[in-house]
mmCIF file with all atom_site columns, C-alpha atoms in Angstrom:
data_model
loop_
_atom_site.group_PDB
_atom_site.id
_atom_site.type_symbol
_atom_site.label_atom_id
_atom_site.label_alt_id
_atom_site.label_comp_id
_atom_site.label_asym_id
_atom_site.label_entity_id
_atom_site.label_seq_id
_atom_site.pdbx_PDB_ins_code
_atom_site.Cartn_x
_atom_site.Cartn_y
_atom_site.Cartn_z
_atom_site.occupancy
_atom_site.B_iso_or_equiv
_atom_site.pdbx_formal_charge
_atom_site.auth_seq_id
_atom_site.auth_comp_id
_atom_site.auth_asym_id
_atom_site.auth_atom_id
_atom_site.pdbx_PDB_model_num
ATOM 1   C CA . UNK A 1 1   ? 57.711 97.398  126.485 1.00 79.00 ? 1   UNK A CA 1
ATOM 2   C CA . UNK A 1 2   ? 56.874 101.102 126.776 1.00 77.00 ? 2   UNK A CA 1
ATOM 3   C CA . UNK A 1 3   ? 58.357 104.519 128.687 1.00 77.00 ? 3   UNK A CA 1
ATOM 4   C CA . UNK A 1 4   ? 61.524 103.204 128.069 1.00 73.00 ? 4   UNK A CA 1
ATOM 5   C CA . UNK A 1 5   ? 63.363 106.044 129.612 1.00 71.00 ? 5   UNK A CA 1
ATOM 6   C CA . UNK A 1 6   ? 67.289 106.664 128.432 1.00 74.00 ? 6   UNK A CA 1
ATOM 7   C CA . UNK A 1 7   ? 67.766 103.749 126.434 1.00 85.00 ? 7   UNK A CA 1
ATOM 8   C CA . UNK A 1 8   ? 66.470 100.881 123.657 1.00 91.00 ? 8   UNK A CA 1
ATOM 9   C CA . UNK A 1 9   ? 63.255 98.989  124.071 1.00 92.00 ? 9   UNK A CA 1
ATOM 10  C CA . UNK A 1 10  ? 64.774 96.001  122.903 1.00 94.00 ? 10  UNK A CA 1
ATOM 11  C CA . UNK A 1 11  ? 68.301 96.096  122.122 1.00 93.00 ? 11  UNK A CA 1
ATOM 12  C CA . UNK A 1 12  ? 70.296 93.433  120.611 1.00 93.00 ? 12  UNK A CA 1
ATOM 13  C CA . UNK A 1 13  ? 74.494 92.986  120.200 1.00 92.00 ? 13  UNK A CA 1
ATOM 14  C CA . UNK A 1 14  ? 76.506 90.777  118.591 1.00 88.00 ? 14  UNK A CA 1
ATOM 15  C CA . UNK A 1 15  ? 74.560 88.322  117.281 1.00 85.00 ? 15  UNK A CA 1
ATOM 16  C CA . UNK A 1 16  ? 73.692 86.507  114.363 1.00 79.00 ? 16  UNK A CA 1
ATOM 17  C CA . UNK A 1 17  ? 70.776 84.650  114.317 1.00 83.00 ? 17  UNK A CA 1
ATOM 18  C CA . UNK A 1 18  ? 67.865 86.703  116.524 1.00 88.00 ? 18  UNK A CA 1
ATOM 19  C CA . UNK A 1 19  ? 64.354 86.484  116.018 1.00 90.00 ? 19  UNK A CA 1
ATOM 20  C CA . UNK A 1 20  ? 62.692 89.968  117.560 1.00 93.00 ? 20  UNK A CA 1
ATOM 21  C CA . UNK A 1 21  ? 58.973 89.159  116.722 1.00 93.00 ? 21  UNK A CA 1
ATOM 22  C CA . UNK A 1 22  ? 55.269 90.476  117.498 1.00 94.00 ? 22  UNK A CA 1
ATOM 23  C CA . UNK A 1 23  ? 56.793 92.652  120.745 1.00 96.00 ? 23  UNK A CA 1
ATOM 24  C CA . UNK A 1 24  ? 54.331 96.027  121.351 1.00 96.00 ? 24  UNK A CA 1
ATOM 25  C CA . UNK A 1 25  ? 57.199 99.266  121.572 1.00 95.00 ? 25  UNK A CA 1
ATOM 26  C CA . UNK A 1 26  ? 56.291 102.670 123.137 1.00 94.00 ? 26  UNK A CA 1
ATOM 27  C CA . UNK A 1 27  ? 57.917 105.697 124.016 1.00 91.00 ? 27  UNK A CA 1
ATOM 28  C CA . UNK A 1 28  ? 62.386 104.221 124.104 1.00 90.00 ? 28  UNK A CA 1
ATOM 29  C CA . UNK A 1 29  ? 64.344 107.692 123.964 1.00 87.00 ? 29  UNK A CA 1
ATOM 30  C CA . UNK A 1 30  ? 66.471 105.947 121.573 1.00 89.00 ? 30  UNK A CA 1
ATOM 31  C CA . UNK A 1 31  ? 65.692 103.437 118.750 1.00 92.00 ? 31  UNK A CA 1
ATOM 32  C CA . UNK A 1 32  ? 62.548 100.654 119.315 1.00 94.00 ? 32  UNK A CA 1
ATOM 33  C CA . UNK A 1 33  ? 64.201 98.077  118.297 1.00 95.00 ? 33  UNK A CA 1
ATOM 34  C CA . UNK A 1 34  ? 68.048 98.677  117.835 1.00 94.00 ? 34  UNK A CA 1
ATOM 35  C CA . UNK A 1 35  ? 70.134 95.828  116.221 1.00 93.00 ? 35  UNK A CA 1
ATOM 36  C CA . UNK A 1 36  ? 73.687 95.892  115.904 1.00 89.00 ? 36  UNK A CA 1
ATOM 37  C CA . UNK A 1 37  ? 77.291 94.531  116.043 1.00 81.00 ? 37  UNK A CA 1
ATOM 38  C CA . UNK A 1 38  ? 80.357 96.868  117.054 1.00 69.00 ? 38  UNK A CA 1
ATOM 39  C CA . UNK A 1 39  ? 82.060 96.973  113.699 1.00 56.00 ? 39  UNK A CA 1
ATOM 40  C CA . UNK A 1 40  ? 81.874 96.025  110.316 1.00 47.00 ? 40  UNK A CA 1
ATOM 41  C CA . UNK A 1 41  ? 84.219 93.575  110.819 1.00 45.00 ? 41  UNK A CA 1
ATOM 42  C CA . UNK A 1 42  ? 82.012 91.930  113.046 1.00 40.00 ? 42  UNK A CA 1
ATOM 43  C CA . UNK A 1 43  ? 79.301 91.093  110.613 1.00 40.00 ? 43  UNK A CA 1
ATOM 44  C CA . UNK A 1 44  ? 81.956 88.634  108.360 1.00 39.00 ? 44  UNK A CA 1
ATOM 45  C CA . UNK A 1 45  ? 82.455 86.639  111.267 1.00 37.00 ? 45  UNK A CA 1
ATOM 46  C CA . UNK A 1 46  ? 79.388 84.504  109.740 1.00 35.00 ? 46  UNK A CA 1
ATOM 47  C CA . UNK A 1 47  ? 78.529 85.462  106.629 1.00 34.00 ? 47  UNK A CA 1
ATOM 48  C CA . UNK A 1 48  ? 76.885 82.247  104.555 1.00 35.00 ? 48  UNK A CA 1
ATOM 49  C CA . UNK A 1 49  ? 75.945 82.582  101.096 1.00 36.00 ? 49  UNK A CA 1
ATOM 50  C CA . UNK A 1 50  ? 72.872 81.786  99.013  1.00 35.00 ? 50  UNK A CA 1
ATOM 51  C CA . UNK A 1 51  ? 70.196 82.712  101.510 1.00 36.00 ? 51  UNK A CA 1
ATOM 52  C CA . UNK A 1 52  ? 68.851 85.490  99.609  1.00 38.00 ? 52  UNK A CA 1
ATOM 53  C CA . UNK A 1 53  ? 68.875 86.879  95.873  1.00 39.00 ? 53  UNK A CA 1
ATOM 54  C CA . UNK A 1 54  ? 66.520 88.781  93.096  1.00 37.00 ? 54  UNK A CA 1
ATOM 55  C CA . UNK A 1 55  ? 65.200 86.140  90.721  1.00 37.00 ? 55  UNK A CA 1
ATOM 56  C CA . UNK A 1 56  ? 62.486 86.847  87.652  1.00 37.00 ? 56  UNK A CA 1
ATOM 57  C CA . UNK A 1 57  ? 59.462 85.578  88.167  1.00 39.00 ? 57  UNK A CA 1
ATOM 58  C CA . UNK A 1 58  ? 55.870 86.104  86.083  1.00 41.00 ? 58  UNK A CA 1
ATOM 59  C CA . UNK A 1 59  ? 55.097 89.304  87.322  1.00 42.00 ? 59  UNK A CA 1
ATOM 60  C CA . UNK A 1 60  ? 59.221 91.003  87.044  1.00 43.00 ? 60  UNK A CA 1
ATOM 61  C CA . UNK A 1 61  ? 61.399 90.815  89.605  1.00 44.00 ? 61  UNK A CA 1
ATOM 62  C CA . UNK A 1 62  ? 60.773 89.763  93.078  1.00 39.00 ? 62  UNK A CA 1
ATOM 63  C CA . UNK A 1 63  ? 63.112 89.776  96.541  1.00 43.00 ? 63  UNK A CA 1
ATOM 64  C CA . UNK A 1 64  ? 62.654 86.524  97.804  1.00 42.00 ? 64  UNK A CA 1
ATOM 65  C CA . UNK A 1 65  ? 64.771 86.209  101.727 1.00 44.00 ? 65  UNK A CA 1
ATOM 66  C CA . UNK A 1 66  ? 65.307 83.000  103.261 1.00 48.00 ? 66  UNK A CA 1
ATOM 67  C CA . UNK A 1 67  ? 64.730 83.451  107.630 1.00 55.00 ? 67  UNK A CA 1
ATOM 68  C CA . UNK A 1 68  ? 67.313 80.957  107.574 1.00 56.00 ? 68  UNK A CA 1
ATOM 69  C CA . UNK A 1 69  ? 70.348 83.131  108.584 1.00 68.00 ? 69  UNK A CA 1
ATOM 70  C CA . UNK A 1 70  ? 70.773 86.793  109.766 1.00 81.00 ? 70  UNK A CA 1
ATOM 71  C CA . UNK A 1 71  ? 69.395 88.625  112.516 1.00 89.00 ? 71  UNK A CA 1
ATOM 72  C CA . UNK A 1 72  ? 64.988 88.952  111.922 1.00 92.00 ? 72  UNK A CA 1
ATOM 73  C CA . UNK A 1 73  ? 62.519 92.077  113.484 1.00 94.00 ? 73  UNK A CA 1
ATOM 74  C CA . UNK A 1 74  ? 59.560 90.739  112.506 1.00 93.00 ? 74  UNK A CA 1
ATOM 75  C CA . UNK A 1 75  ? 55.753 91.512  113.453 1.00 95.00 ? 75  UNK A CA 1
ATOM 76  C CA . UNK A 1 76  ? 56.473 94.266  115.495 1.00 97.00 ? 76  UNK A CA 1
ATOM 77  C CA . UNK A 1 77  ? 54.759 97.346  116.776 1.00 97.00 ? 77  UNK A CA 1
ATOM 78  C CA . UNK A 1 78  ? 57.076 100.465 117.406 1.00 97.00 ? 78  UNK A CA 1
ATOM 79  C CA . UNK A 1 79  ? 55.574 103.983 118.361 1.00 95.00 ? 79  UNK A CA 1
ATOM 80  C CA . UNK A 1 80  ? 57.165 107.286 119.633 1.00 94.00 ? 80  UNK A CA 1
ATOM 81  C CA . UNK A 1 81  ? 60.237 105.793 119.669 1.00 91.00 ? 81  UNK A CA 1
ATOM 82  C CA . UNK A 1 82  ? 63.439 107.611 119.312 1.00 85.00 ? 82  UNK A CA 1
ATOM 83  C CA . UNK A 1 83  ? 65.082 111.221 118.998 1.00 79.00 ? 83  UNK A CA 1
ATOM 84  C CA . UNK A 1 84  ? 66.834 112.952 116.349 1.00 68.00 ? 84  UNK A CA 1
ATOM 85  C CA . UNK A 1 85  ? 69.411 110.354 116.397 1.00 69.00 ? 85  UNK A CA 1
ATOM 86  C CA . UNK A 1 86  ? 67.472 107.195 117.080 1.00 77.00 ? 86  UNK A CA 1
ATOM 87  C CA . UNK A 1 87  ? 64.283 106.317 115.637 1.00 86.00 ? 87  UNK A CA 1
ATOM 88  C CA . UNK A 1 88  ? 61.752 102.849 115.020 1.00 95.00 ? 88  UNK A CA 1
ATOM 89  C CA . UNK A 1 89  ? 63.568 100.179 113.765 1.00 96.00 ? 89  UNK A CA 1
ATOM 90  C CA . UNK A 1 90  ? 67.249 100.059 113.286 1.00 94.00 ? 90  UNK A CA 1
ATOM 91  C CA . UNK A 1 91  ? 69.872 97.648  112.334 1.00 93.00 ? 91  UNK A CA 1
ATOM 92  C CA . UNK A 1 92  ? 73.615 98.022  111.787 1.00 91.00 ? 92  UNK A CA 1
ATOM 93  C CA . UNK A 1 93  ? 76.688 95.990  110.533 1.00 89.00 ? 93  UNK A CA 1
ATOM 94  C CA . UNK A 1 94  ? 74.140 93.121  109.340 1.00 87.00 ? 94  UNK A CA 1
ATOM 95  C CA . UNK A 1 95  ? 74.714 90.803  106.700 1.00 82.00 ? 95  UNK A CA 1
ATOM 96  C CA . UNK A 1 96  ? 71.420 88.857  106.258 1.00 83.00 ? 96  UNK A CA 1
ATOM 97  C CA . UNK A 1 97  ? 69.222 90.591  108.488 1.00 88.00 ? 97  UNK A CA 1
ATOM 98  C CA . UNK A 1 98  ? 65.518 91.526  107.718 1.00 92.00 ? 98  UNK A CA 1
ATOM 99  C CA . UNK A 1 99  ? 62.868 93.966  108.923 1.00 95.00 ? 99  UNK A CA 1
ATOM 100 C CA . UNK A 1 100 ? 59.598 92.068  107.735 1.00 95.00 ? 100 UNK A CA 1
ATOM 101 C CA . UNK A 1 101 ? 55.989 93.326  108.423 1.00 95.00 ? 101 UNK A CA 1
ATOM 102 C CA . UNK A 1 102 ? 56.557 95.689  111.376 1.00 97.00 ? 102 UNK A CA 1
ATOM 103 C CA . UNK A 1 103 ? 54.600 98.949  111.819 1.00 97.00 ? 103 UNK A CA 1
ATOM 104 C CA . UNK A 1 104 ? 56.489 102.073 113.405 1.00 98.00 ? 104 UNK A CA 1
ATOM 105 C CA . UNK A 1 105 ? 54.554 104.862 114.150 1.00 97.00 ? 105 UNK A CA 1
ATOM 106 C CA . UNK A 1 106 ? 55.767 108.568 115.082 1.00 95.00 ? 106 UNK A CA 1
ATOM 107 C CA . UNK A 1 107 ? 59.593 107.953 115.416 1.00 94.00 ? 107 UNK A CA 1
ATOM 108 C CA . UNK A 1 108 ? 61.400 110.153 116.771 1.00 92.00 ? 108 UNK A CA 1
ATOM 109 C CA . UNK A 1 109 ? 64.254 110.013 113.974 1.00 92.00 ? 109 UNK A CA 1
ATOM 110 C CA . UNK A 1 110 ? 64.207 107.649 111.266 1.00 95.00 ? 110 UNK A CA 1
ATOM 111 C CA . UNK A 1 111 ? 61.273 104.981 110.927 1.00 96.00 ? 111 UNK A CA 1
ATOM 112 C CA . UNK A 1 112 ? 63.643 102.294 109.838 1.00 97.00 ? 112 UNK A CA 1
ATOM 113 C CA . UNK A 1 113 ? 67.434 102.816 109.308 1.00 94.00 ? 113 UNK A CA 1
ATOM 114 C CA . UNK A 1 114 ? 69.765 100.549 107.568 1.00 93.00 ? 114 UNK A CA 1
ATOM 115 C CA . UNK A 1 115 ? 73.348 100.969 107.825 1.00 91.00 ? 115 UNK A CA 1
ATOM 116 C CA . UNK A 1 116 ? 76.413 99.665  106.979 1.00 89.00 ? 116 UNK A CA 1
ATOM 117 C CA . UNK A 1 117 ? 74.824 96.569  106.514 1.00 88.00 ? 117 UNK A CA 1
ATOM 118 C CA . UNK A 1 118 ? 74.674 94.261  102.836 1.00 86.00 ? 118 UNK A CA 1
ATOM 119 C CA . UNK A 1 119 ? 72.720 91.605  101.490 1.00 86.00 ? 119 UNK A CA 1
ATOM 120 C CA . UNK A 1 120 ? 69.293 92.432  104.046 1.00 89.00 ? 120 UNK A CA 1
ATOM 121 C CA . UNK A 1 121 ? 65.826 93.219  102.999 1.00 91.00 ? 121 UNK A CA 1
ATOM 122 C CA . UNK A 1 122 ? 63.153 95.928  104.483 1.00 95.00 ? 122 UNK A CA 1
ATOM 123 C CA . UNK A 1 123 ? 60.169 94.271  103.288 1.00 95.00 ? 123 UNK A CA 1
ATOM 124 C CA . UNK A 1 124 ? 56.258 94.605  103.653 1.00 96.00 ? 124 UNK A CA 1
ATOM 125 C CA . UNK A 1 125 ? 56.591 97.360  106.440 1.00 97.00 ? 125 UNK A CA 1
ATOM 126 C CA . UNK A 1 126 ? 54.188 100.531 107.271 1.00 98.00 ? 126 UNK A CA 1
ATOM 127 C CA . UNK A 1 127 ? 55.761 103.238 108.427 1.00 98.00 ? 127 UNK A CA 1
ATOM 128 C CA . UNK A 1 128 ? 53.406 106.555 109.141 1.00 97.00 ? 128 UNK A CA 1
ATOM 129 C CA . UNK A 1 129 ? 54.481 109.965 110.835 1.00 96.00 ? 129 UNK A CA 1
ATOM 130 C CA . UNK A 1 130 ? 58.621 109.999 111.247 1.00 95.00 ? 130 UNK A CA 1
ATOM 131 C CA . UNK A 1 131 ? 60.691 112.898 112.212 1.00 94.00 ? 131 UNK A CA 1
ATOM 132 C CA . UNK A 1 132 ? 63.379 112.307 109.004 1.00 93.00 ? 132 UNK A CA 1
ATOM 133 C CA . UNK A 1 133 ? 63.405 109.904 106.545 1.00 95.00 ? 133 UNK A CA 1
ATOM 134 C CA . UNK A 1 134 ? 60.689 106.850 106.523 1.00 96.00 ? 134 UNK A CA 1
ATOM 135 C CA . UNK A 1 135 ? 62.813 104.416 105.344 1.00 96.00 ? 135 UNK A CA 1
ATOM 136 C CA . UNK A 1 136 ? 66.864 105.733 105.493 1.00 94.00 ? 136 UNK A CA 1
ATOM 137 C CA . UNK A 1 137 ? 69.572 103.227 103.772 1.00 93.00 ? 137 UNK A CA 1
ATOM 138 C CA . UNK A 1 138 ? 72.826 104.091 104.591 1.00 90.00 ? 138 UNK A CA 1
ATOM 139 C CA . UNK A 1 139 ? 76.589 102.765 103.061 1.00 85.00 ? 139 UNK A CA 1
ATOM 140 C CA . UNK A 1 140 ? 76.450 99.331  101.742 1.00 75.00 ? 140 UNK A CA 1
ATOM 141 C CA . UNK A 1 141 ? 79.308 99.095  99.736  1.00 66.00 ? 141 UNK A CA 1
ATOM 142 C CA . UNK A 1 142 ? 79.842 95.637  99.205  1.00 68.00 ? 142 UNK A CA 1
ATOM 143 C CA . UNK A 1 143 ? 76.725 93.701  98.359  1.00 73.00 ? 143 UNK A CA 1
ATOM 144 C CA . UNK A 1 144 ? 72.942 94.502  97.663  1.00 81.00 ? 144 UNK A CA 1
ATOM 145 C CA . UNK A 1 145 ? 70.151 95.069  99.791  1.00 89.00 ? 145 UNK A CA 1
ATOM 146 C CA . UNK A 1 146 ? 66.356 95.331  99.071  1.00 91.00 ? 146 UNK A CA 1
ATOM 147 C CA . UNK A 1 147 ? 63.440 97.693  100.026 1.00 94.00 ? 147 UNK A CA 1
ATOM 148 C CA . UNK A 1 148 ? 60.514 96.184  98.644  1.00 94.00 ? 148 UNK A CA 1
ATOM 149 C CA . UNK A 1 149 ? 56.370 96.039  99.499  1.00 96.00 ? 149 UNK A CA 1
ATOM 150 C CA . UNK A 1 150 ? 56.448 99.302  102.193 1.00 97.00 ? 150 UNK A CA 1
ATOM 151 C CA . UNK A 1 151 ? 53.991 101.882 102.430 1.00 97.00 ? 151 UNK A CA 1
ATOM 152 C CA . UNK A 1 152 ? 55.344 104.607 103.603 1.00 98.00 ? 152 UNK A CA 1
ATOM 153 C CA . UNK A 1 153 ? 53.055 108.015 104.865 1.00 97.00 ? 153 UNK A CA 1
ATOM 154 C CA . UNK A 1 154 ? 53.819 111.415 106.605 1.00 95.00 ? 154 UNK A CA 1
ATOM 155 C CA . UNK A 1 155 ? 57.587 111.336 106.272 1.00 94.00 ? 155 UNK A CA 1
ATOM 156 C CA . UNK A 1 156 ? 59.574 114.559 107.758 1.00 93.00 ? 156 UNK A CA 1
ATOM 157 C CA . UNK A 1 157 ? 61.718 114.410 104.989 1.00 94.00 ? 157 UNK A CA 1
ATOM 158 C CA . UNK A 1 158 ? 61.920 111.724 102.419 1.00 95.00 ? 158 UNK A CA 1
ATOM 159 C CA . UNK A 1 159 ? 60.016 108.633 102.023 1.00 95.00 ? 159 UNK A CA 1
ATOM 160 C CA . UNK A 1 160 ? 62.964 105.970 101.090 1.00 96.00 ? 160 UNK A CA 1
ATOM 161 C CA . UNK A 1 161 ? 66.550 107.560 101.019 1.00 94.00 ? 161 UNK A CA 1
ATOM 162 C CA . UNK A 1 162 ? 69.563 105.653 100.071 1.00 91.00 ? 162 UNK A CA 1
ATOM 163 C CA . UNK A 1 163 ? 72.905 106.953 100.843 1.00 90.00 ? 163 UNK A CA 1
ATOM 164 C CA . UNK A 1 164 ? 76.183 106.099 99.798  1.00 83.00 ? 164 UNK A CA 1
ATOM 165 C CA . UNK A 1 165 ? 75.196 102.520 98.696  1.00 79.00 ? 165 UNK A CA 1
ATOM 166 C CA . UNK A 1 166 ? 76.842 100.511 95.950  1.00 76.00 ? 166 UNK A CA 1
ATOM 167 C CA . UNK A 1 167 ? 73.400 98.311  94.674  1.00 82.00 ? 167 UNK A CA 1
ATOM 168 C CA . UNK A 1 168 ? 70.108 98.461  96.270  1.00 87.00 ? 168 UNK A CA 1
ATOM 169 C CA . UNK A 1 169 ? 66.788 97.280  95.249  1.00 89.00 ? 169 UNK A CA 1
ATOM 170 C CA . UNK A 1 170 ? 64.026 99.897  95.622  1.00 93.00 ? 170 UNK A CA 1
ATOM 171 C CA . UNK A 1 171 ? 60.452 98.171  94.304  1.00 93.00 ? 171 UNK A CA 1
ATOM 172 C CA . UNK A 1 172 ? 57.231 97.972  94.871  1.00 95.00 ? 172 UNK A CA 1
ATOM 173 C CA . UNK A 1 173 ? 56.608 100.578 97.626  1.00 97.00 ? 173 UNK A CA 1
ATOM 174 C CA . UNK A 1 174 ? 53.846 102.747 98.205  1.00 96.00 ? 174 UNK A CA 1
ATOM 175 C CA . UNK A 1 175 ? 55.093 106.021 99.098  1.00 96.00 ? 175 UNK A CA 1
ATOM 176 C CA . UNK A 1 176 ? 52.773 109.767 99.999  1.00 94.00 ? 176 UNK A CA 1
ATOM 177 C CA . UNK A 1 177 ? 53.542 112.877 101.832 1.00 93.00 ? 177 UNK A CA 1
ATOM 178 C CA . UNK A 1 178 ? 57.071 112.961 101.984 1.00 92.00 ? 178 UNK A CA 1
ATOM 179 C CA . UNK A 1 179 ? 57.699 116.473 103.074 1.00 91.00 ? 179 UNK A CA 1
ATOM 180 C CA . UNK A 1 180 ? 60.747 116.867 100.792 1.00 89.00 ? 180 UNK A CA 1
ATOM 181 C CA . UNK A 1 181 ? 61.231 113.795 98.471  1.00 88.00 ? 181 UNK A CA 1
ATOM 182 C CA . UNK A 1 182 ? 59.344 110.140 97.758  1.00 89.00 ? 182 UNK A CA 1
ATOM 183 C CA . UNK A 1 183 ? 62.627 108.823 97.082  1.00 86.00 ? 183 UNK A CA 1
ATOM 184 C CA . UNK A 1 184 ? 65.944 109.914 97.386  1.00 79.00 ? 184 UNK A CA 1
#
């Protein structure tokens, strides 16, 4: 999907269980891959519980998500994707959604941004080259969500920032040249 010109590459509404896997994304004006339901009241609609938790295992702790519910981007290859506003990979008003494995490259905005969203994990991605933040977490307030395994390079301003969240899990990244902070 490429030259994408005044809107998402692949945009997805409303829904609960979507797999967006191994798709090639190049030059959207706004976000690569944009996930996202219209309120957070939307995202209680179906909101099961036990999918996902921290548990301690031999080597600490370890984030260990279950595909079985939420909304997936998985696999995927984003590049000069989004402006100020938009950027690689993002996903709003999720409960049980994951960003697994994906590599976004020069965004426009944000590599990946998380908001208002609770109980989803941002796990194993690389993200090289963004405009703002590499990895941006933004108002959870309810429950918990995890950034965990990413390697994270050449951010325009920090490496992993979260915002105005009330429990997040930040472990195990690789982080370098954040142009203001690693992690925020």
């Amino acid at each position: 999907i490429g030259d994408v010109d005044g809107g998402y590459g692949i945009l997805v509404e409303n829904c609960h269980e979507t797999y967006v896997h191994d798709n090639d994304v190049k030059r959207s004006v706004f976000a690569g891959i944009a996930v996202q339901n219209e309120d957070s009241s939307y995202y209680y609609y179906y909101y099961p519980s036990g999918t996902i938790g921290v548990s301690s295992g031999a080597s600490g702790y370890y984030y260990g998500p279950s595909f079985g519910y939420g909304n997936v981007a998985y696999y995927n290859r984003v590049s000069d994707c989004g402006d100020g506003f938009g950027g690689g990979i993002q996903f709003s008003y999720q409960a049980y959604g994951y960003v697994v494995e994906n590599t976004v490259v020069r965004s426009g905005g944000t590599g990946i941004l998380l908001k208002d969203s609770e109980e989803c994990g941002v796990l194993g991605n690389l993200v090289r080259n963004s405009e703002r933040d590499g990895i941006w977490i933004l108002r959870s307030d309810e429950e918990g969500n995890a950034v965990q395994g990413n390697t994270v390079t050449g951010s325009g301003a920090e490496g992993i920032q979260n915002s105005t969240c009330t429990y997040t899990i930040i472990f195990g990244n690789t982080i370098y040249g954040s142009t203001f902070l690693d992690i925020a």
